[in-house]
Coordinates of C-alpha atoms and ligand atoms in Angstrom, one line a residue:
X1147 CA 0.0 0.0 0.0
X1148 CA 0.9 3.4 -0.8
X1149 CA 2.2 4.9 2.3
X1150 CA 2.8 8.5 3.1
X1151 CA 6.1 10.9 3.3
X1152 CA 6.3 13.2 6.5
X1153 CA 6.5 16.2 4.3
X1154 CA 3.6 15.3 2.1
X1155 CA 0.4 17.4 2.4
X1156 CA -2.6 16.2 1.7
X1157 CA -6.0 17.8 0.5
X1158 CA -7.9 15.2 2.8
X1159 CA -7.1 12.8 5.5
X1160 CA -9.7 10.6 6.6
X1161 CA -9.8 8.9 10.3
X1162 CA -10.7 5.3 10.2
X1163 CA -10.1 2.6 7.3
X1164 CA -14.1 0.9 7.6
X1165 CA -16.6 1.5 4.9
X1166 CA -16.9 4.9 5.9
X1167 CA -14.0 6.3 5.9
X1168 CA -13.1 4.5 2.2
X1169 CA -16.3 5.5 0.8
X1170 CA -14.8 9.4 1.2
X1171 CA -11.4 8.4 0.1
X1172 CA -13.0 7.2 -3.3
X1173 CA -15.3 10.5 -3.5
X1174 CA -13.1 12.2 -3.1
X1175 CA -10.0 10.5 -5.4
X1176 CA -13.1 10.8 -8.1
X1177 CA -13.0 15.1 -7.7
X1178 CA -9.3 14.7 -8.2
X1179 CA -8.1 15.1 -4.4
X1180 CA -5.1 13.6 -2.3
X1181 CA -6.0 11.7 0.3
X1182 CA -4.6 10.0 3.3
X1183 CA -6.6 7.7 5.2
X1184 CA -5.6 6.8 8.7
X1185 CA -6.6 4.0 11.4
X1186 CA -5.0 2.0 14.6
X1187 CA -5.3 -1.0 13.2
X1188 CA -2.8 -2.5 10.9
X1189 CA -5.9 -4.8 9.1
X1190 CA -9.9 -3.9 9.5
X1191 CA -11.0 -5.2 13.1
X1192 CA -14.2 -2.8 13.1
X1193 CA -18.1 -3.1 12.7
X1194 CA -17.3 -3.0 8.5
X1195 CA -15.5 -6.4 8.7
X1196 CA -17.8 -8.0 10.8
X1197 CA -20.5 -7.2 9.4
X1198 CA -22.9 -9.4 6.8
X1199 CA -21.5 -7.7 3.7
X1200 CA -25.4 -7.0 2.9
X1201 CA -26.2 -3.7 1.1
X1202 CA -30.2 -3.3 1.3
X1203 CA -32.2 -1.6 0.4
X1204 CA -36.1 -3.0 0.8
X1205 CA -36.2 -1.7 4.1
X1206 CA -34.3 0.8 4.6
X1207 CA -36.3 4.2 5.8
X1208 CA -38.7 5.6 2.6
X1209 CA -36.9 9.0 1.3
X1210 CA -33.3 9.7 2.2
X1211 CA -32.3 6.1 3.5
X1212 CA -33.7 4.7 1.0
X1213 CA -32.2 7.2 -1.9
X1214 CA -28.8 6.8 -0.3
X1215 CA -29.3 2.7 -0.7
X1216 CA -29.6 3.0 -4.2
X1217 CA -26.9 5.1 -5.0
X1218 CA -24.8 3.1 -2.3
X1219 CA -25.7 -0.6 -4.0
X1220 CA -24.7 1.5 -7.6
X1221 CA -21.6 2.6 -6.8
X1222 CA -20.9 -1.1 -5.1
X1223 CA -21.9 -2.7 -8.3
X1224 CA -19.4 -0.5 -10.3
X1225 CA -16.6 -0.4 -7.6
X1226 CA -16.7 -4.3 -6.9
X1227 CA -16.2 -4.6 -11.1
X1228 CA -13.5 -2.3 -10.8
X1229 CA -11.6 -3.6 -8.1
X1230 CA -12.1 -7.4 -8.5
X1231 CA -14.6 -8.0 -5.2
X1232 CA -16.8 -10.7 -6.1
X1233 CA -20.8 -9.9 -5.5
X1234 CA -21.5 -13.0 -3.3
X1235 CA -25.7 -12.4 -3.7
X1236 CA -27.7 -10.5 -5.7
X1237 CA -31.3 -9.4 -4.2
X1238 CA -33.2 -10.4 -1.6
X1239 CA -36.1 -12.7 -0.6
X1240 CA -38.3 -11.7 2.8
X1241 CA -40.0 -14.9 3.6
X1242 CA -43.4 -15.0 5.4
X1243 CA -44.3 -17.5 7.5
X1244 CA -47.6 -15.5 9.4
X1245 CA -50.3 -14.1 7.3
X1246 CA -50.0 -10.5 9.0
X1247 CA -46.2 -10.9 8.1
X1248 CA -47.4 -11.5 4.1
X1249 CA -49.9 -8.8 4.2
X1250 CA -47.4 -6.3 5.0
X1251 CA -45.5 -7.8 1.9
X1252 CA -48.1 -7.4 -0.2
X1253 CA -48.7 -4.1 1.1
X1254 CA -45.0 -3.0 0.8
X1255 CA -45.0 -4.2 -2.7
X1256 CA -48.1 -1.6 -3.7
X1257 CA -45.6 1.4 -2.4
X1258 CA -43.2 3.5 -4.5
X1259 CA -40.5 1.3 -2.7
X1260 CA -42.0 -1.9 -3.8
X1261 CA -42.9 -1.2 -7.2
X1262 CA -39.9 -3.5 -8.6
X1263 CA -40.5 -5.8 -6.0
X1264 CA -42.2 -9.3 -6.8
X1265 CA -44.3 -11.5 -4.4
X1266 CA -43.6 -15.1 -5.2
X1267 CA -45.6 -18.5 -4.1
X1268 CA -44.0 -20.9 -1.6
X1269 CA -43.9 -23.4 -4.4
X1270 CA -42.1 -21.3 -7.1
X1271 CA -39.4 -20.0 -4.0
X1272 CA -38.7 -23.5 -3.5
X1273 CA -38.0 -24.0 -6.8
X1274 CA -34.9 -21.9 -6.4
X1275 CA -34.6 -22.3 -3.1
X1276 CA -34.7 -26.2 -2.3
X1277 CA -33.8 -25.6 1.0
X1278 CA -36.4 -23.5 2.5
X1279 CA -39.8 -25.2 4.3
X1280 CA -42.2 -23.9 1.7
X1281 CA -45.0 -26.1 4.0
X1282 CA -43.9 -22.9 6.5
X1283 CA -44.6 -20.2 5.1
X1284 CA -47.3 -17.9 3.3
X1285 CA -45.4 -16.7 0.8
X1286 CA -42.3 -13.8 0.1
X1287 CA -41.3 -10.8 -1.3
X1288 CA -38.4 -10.7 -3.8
X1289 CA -36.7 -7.8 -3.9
X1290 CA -34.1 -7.7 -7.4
X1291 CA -32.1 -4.1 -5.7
X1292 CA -29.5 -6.2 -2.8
X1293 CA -26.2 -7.0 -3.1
X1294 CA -23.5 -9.0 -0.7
X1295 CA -20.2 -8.7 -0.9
X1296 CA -17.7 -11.2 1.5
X1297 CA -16.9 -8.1 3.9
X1298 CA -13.7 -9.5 4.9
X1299 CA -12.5 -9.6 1.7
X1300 CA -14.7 -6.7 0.1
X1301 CA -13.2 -4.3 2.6
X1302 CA -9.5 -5.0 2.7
X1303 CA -9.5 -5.4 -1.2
X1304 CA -10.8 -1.7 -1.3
X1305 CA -8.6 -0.5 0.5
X1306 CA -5.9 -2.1 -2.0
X1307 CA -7.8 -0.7 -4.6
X1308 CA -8.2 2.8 -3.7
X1309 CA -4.4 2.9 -3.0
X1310 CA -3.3 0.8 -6.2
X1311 CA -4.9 2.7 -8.7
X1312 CA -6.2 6.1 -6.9
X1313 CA -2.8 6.8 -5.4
X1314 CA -4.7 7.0 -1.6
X1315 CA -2.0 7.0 0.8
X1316 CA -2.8 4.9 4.2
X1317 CA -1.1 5.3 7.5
X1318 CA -1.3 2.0 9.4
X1319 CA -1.0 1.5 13.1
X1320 CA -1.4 4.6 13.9
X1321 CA -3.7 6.0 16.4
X1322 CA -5.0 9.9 15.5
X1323 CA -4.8 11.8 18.8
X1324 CA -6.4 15.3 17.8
X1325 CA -7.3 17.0 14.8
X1326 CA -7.2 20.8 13.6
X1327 CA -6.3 20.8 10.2
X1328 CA -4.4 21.3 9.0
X1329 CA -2.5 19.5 11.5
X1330 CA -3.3 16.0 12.4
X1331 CA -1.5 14.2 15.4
X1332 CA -1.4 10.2 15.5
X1333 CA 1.4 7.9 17.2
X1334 CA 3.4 7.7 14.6
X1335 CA 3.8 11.3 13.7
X1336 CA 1.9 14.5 12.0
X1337 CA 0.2 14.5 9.4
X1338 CA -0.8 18.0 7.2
X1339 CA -4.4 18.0 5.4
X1340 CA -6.3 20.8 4.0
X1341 CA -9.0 19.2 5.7
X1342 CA -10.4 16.4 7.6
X1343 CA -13.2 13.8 7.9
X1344 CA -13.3 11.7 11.1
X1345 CA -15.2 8.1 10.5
X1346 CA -14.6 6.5 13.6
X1347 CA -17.2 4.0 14.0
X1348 CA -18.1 2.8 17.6
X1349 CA -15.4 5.0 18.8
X1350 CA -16.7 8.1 21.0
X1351 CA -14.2 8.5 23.6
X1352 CA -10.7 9.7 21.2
X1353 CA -11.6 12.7 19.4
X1354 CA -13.9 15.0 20.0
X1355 CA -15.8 13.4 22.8
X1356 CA -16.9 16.4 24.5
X1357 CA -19.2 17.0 20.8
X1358 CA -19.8 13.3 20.3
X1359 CA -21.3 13.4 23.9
X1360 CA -24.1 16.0 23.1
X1361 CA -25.4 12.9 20.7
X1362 CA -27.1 10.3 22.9
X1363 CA -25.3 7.2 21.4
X1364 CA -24.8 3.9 22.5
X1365 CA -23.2 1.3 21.9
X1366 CA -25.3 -1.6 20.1
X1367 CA -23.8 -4.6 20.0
X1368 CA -25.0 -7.7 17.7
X1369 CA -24.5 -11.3 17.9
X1370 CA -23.6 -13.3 15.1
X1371 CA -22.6 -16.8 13.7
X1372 CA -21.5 -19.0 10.9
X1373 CA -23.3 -22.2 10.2
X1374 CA -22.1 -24.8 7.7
X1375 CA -25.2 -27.4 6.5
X1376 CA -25.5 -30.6 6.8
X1377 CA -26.5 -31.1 3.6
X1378 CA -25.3 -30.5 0.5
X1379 CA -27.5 -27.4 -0.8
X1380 CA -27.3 -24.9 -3.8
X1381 CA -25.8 -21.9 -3.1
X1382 CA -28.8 -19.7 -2.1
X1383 CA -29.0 -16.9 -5.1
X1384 CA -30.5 -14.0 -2.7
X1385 CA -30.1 -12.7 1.1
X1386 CA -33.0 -14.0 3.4
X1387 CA -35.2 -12.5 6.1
X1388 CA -38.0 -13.4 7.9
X1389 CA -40.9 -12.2 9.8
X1390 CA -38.8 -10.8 12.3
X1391 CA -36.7 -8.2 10.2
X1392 CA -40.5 -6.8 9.2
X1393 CA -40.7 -5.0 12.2
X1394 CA -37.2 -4.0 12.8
X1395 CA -36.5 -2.3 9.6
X1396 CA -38.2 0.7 9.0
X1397 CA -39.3 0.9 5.4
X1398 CA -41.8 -1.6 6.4
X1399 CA -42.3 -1.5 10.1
X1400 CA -43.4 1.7 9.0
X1401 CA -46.2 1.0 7.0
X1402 CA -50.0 0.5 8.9
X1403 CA -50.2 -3.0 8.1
X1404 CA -47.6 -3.8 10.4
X1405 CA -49.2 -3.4 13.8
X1406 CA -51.0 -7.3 13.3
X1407 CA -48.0 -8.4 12.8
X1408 CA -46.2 -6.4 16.0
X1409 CA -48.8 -7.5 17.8
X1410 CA -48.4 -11.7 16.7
X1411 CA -45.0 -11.6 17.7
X1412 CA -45.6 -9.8 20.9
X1413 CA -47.4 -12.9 21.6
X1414 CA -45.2 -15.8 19.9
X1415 CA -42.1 -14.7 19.8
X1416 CA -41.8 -11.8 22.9
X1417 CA -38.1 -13.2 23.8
X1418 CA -36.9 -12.4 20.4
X1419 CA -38.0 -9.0 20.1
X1420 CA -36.3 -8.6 23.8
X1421 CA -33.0 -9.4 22.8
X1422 CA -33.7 -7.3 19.2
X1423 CA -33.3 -10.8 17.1
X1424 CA -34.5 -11.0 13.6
X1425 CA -33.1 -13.3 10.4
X1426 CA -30.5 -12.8 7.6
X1427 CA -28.8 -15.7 6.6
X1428 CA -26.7 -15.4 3.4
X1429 CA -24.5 -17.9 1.8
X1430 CA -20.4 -17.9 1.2
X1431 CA -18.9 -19.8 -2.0
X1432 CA -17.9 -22.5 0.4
X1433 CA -21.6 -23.3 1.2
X1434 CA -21.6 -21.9 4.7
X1435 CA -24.2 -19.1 5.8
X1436 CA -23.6 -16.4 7.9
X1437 CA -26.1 -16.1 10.2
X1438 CA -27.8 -13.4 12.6
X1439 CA -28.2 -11.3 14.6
X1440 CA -29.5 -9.8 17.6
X1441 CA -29.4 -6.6 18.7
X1442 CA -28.4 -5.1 22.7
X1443 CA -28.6 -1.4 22.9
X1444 CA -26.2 0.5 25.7
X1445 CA -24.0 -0.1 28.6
X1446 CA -20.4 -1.6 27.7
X1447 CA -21.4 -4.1 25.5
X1448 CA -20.8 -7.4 26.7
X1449 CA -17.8 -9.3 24.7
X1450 CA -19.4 -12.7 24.9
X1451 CA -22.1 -14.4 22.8
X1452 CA -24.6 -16.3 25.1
X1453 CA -26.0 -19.3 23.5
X1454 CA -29.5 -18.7 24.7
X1455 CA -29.5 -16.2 21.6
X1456 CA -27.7 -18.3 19.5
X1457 CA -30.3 -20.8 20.0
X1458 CA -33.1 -18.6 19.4
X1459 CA -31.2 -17.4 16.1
X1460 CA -31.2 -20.8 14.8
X1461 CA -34.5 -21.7 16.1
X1462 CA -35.4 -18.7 13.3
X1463 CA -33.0 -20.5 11.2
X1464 CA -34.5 -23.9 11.3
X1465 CA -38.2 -22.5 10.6
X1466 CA -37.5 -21.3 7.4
X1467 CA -34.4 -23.3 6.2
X1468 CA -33.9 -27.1 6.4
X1469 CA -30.2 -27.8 6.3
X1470 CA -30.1 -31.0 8.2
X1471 CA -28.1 -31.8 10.7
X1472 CA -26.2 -28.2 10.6
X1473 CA -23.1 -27.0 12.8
X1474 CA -21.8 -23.8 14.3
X1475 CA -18.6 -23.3 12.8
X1476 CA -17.5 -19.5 14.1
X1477 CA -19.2 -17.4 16.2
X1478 CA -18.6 -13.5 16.9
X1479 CA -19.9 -9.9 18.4
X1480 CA -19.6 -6.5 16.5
X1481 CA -20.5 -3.1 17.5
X1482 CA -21.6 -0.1 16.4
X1483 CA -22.6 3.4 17.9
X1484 CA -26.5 3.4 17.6
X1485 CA -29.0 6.6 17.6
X1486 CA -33.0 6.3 18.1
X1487 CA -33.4 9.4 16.2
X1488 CA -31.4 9.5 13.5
X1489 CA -29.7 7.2 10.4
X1490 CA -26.7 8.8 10.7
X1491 CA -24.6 11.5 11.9
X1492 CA -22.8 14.6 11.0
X1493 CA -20.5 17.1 13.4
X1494 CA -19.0 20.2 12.0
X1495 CA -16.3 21.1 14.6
X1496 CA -15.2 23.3 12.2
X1497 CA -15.1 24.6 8.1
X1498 CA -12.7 22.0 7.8
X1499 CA -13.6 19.1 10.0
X1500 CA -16.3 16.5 9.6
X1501 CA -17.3 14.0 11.8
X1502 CA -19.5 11.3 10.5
X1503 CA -21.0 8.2 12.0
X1504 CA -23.9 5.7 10.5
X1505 CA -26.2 5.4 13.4
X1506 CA -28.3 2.8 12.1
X1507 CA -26.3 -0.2 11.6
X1508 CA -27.0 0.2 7.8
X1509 CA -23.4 1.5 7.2
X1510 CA -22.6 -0.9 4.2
X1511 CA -25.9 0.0 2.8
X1512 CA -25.4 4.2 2.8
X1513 CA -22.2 4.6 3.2
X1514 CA -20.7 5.4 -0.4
X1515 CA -23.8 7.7 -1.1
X1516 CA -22.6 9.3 2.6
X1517 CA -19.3 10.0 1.4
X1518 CA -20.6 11.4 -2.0
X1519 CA -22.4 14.1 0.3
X1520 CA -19.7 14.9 2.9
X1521 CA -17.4 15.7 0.0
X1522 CA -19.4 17.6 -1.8
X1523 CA -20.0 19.4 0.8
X1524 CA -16.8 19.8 2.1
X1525 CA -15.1 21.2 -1.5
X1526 CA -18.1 21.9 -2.7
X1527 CA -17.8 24.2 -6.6
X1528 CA -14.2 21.9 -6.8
X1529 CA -16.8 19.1 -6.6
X1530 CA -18.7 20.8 -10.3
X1531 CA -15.1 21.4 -11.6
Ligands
FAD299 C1 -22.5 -7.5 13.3 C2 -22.9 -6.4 12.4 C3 -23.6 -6.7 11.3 C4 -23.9 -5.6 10.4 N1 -24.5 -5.9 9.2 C5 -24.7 -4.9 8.3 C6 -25.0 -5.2 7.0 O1 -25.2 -6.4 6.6 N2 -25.3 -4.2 6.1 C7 -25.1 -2.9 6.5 O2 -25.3 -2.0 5.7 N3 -24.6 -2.6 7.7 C8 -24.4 -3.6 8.6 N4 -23.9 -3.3 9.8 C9 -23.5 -1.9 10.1 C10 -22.2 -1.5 9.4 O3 -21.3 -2.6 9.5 C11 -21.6 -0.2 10.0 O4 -22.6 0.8 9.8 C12 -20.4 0.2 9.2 O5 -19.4 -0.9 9.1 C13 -19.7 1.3 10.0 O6 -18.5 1.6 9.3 P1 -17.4 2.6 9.9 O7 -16.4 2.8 8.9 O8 -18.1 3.8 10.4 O9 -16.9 1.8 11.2 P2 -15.8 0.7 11.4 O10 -15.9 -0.3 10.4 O11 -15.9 0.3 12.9 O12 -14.4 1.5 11.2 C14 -14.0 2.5 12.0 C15 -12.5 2.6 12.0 O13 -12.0 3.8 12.6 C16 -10.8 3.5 13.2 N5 -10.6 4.5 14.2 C17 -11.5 5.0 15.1 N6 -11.0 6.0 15.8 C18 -9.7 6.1 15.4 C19 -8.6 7.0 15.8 N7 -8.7 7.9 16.7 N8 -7.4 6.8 15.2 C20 -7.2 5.9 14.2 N9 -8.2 5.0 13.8 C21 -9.4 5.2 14.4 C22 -11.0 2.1 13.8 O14 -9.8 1.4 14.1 C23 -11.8 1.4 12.7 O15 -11.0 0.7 11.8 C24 -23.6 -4.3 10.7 C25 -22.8 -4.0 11.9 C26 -22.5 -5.1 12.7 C27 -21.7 -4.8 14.0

């Protein structure tokens, strides 16, 4: 990787090396500016690598969100061509196994949103599918706009990428202790930027905490695992969700029709929505899913994975997919910083400074269409040039 000459000055530098921060560094390496991106880590460790690599977009809030999930899963489309990462699934399928859950399909599917969206039988799912229980379940939505990519692969071969063949310099191992640009302090020396855009994920407490603290967040912290069938299955062609991630995500636990089915899982599956659990399972080349997640909001997030979720994740797991006699092969936690009231975040400590988070856990999903923003606003008429 293209690494960086004390004397070199840089129109941008960039705090963190997750999805964030490399979605500016390609905005702006695409207006033409030199940038320096920065983390403490020598390889990705954060919420970008361990997350499902699933950019959606069915479900993401009508209007901005969902805007920003179009343009995101574009630019991923074009980037992953571009820089070799291989597009793992394309679309996703939302299975219903309660009536309530597929009349807020169908209901979704009559919105603007759902308008390329297809509802599809339990027979004709199974027909590309073999593995799902068509016996449970009412019926799904397909939606064609979802890509995966293997996050653990997608992100560090960005990184590459952006360095390769957009000159971004990175600065590795090194831990940024303040910024007022154009002077940047880290642990292994100062770096000089025009300007600065800090993407520090779950991080609150390094720079600028005294701003960050005015925000509310917490930490929310997510279990996940992955699961290798018992049975030799084709690989499965789309993401899949359930009932559960109907009333979790907002583009349709916003819509009236889901209140029946709020209130059915109040009832039958209360312990669930307690520890914020809902379905996506999504398939690597080597035939094993990842699998999750739940979802614990606040206090220092506990750094085990208790296997009464776990079991209640599979439990989801076992309704809708039959892989036989299946087997938890890896199991992790990841965080990120979570708002109530907003998607995302952005601080302006100064004309120069950003600070940007993704509150919403839907960072792979938004982020390039976030860093097409920030940039623009940051060099703004440079960005018409
Ligand atoms: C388990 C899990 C599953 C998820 N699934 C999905 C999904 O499928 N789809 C989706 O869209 N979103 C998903 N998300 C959310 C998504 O992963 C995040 O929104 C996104 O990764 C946030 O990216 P980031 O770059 O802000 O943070 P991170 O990936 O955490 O990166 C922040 C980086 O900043 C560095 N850093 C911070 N402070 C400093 C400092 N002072 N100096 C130097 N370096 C610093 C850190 O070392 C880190 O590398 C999931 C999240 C989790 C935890």
């Amino acid at each position: 990787m293209t690494d960086h000459q004390p004397q070199d000055h840089f129109d941008l530098a960039i705090v963190g090396a997750g999805i964030i921060g490399l979605a500016h560094a390609l905005a702006a390496v695409r207006i033409g500016k030199k940038v320096i991106v920065i983390d403490r880590d020598a390889v990705a460790k954060g919420a970008s690598v361990r997350n499902f690599g699933f950019v959606t977009v069915s479900g993401q809030q009508s209007g901005q969100s969902w805007q920003r999930a179009l343009r995101t899963r574009d630019i991923w489309a074009d980037v992953a061509a571009e820089a070799g990462i291989r597009i793992a699934q394309s679309g996703s399928c939302i299975v219903a196994r309660r009536p309530e859950a597929f009349q807020l399909l169908q209901a979704f599917a009559e919105t603007d949103m759902g308008r390329a969206c297809e509802i599809i039988t339990p027979d004709c799912l199974a027909e590309t599918m073999p593995a799902i229980r068509s016996n449970n379940i009412r019926g799904a939505l397909w939606s064609p706009h979802e890509l995966r990519v293997e996050s653990r692969d997608a992100i560090p071969q960005l990184a590459r990428w952006l360095a390769e063949v957009h000159g971004v310099s990175f600065l590795r191992s090194a831990e940024v202790r303040s910024v007022a640009s154009p002077l940047i302090e880290t642990t292994r020396g100062q770096v000089r930027a025009d300007k600065a855009v800090i993407c520090c994920g779950d991080d609150l407490q390094t720079l600028f905490p005294e701003r960050l603290a005015a925000y509310d967040l917490v930490p929310c912290r997510l279990q996940m695992m992955r699961v290798m069938p018992g049975l030799p299955m084709p690989l499965l062609p789309a993401s899949l969700m359930s009932d559960l991630s109907l009333v979790r995500q907002p583009g349709f636990a916003s819509l009236a029709d889901a209140k029946a089915l709020s209130d059915r899982l109040k009832e039958e599956q209360a312990r669930y929505l307690q520890h914020g659990i809902h379905l996506v399972a999504v398939q690597s080349v080597d035939g094993s899913l990842v699998v999750g997640d739940s979802h614990h909001y606040g206090g220092a997030p506990n750094p085990t994975a208790p296997s009464e979720i776990e079991g209640l994740i599979l439990d989801e797991l076992d309704a809708v997919l039959d892989l036989g006699q299946r087997s938890v092969t890896e199991r992790w936690v990841g965080t990120y910083a979570s708002a109530s009231d907003r998607p995302m975040l952005v601080d302006r400590p100064s004309a120069d400074i950003r600070i940007v988070i993704v509150t919403s856990g839907s960072g792979a999903s938004t982020g390039f269409a976030i860093g097409e923003e920030m940039i623009s606003e940051m060099f703004g008429d440079q960005c018409a040039a």
